[in-house]
Short mmCIF file of C-alpha atoms and ligand atoms in Angstrom, two decimals:
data_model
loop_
_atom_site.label_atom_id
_atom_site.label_comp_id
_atom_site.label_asym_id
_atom_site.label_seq_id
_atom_site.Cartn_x
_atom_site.Cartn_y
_atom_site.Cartn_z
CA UNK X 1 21.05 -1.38 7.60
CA UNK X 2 18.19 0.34 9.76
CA UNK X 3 19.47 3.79 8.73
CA UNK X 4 18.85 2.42 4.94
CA UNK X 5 15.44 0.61 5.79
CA UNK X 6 14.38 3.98 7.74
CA UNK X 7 15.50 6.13 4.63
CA UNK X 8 13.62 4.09 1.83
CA UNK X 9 10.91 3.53 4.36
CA UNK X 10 10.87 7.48 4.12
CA UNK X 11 11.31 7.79 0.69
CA UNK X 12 8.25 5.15 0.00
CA UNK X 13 6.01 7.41 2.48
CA UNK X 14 6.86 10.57 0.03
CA UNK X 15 6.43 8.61 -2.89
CA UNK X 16 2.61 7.55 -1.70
CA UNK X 17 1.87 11.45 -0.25
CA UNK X 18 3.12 12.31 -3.63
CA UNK X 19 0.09 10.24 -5.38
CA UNK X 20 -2.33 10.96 -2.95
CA UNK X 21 -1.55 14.67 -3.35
CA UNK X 22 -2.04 14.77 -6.65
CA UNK X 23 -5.07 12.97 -6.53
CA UNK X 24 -6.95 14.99 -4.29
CA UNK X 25 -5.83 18.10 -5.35
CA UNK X 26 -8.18 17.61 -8.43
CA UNK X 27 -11.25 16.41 -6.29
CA UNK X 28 -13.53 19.57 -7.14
CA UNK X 29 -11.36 19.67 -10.38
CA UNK X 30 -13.61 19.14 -13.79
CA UNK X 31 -10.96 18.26 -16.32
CA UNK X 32 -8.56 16.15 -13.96
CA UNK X 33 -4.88 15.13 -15.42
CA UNK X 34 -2.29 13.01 -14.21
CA UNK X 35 0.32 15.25 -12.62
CA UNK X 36 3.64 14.69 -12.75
CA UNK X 37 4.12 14.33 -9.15
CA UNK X 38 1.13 11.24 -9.56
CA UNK X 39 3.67 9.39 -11.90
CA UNK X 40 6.91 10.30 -9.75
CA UNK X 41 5.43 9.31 -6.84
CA UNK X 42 4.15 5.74 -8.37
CA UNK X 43 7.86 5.36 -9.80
CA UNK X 44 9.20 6.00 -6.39
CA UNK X 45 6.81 3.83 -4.30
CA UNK X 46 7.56 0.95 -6.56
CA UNK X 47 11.47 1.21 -6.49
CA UNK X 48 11.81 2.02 -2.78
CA UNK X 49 9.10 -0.92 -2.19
CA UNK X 50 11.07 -3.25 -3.81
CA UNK X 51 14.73 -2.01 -2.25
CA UNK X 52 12.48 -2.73 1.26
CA UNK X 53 11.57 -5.69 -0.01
CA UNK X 54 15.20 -6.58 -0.68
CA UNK X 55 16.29 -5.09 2.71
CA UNK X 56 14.11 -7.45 5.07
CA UNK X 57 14.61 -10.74 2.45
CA UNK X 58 18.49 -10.28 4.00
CA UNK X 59 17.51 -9.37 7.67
CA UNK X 60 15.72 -12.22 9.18
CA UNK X 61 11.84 -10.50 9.95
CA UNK X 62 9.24 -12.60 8.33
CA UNK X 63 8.53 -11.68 4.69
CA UNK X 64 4.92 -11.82 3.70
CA UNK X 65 5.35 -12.60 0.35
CA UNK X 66 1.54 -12.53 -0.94
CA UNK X 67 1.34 -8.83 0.57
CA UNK X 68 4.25 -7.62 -1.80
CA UNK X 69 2.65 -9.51 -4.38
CA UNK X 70 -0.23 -8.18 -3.99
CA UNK X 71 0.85 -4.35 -3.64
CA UNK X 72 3.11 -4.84 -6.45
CA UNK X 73 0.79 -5.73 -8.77
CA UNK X 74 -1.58 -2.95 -7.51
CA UNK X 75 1.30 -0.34 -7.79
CA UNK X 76 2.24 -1.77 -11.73
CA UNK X 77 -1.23 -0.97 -12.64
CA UNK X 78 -1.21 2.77 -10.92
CA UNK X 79 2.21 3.14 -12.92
CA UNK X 80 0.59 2.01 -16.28
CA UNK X 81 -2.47 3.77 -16.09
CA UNK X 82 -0.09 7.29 -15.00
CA UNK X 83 2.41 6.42 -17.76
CA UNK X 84 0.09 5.86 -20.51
CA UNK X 85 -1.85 8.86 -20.17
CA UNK X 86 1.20 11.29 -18.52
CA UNK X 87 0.68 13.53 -21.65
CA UNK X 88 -2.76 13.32 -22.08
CA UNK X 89 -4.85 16.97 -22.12
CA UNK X 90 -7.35 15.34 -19.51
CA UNK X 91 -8.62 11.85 -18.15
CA UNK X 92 -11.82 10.56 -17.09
CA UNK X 93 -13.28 10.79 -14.12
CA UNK X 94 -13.32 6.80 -13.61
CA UNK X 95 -8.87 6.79 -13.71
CA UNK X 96 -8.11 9.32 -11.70
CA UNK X 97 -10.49 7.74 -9.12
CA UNK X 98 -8.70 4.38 -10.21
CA UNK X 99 -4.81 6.18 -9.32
CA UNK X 100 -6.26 7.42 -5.97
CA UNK X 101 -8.31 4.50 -4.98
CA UNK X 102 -6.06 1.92 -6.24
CA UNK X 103 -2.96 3.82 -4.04
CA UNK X 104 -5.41 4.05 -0.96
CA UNK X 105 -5.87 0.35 -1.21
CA UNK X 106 -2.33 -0.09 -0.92
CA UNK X 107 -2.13 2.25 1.89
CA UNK X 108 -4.63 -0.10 3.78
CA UNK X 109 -3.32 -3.60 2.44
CA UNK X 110 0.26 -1.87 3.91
CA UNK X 111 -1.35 -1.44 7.43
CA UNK X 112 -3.84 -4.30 7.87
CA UNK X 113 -2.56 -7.23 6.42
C1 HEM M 201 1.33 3.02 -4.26
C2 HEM M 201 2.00 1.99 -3.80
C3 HEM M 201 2.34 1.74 -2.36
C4 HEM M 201 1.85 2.33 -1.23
C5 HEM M 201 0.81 3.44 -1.11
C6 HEM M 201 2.53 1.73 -0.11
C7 HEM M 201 2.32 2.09 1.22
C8 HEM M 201 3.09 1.67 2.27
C9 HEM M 201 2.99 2.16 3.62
C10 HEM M 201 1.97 3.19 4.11
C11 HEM M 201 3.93 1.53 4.35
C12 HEM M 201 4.24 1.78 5.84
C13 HEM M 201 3.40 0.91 6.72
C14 HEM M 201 4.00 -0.42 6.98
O1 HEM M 201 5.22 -0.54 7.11
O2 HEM M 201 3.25 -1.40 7.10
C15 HEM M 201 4.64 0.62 3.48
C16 HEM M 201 5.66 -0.21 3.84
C17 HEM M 201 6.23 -1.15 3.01
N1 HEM M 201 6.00 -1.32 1.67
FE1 HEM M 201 4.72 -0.28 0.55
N2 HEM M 201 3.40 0.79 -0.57
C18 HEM M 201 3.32 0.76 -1.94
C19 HEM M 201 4.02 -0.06 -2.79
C20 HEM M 201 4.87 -1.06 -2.39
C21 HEM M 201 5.49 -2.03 -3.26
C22 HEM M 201 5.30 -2.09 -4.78
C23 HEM M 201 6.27 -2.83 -2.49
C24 HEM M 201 7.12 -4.00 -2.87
C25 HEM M 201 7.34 -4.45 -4.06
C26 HEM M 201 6.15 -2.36 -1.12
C27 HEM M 201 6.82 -2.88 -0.04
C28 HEM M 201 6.77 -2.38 1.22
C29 HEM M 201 7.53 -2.91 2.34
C30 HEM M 201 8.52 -4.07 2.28
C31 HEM M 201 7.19 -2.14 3.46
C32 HEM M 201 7.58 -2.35 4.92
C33 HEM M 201 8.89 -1.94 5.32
C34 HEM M 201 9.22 -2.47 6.69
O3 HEM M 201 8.33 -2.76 7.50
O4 HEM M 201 10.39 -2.59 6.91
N3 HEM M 201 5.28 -1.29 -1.11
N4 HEM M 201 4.09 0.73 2.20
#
């Protein structure tokens, strides 16, 4: 169970650095594009957040429900926004700060709350 819990924890980590990476990558970047490893890397942070999810609902810790909530929500819309425009030739300025800053919050709402 902890070897599982460390491995997805992992896995969740990679899946964040992965949209991070791409994000600021592109900072000095004038046409900016969602890179595949930006949509990987939201698809992995949401499936390995929920199998963590799943993983301390069965051990007994304290679940804090409204945090999941919250950084689901926040990670659907950083899927949806990398998703809908994975093929696109560029995006604006204004989503691929939305993809970064969006992920960042989640990064913070993970630690502080
Ligand atoms: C871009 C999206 C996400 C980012 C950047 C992110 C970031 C993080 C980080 C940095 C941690 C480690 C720090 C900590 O344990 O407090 C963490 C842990 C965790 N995340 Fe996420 N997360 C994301 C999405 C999600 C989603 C969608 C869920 C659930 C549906 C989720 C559930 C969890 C859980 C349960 C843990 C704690 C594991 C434990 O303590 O055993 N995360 N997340």
């Amino acid at each position: 169970m902890e070897l599982a819990r460390n491995l997805f924890l992992v896995l969740h980590l990679l899946g964040m650095a992965s949209i991070i990476g791409g994000f600021l990558v592109q900072t000095r970047s004038e046409r900016k594009v969602v890179q595949p490893a930006m949509l990987h890397g939201a698809l992995t942070a949401l499936v390995t957040g929920l199998l963590l999810t799943g993983l301390l609902e069965m051990g007994d810790g304290d679940v804090n429900h409204t945090k999941i909530g919250v950084k689901l929500v926040v990670v659907l819309v950083v899927t949806a926004l990398a998703w809908r425009r994975r093929r696109a030739e560029s995006i604006s300025t204004g989503e691929w700060a939305a993809i970064g800053g969006l992920t960042i919050l989640n990064v913070v709402l993970a630690v502080f709350w």
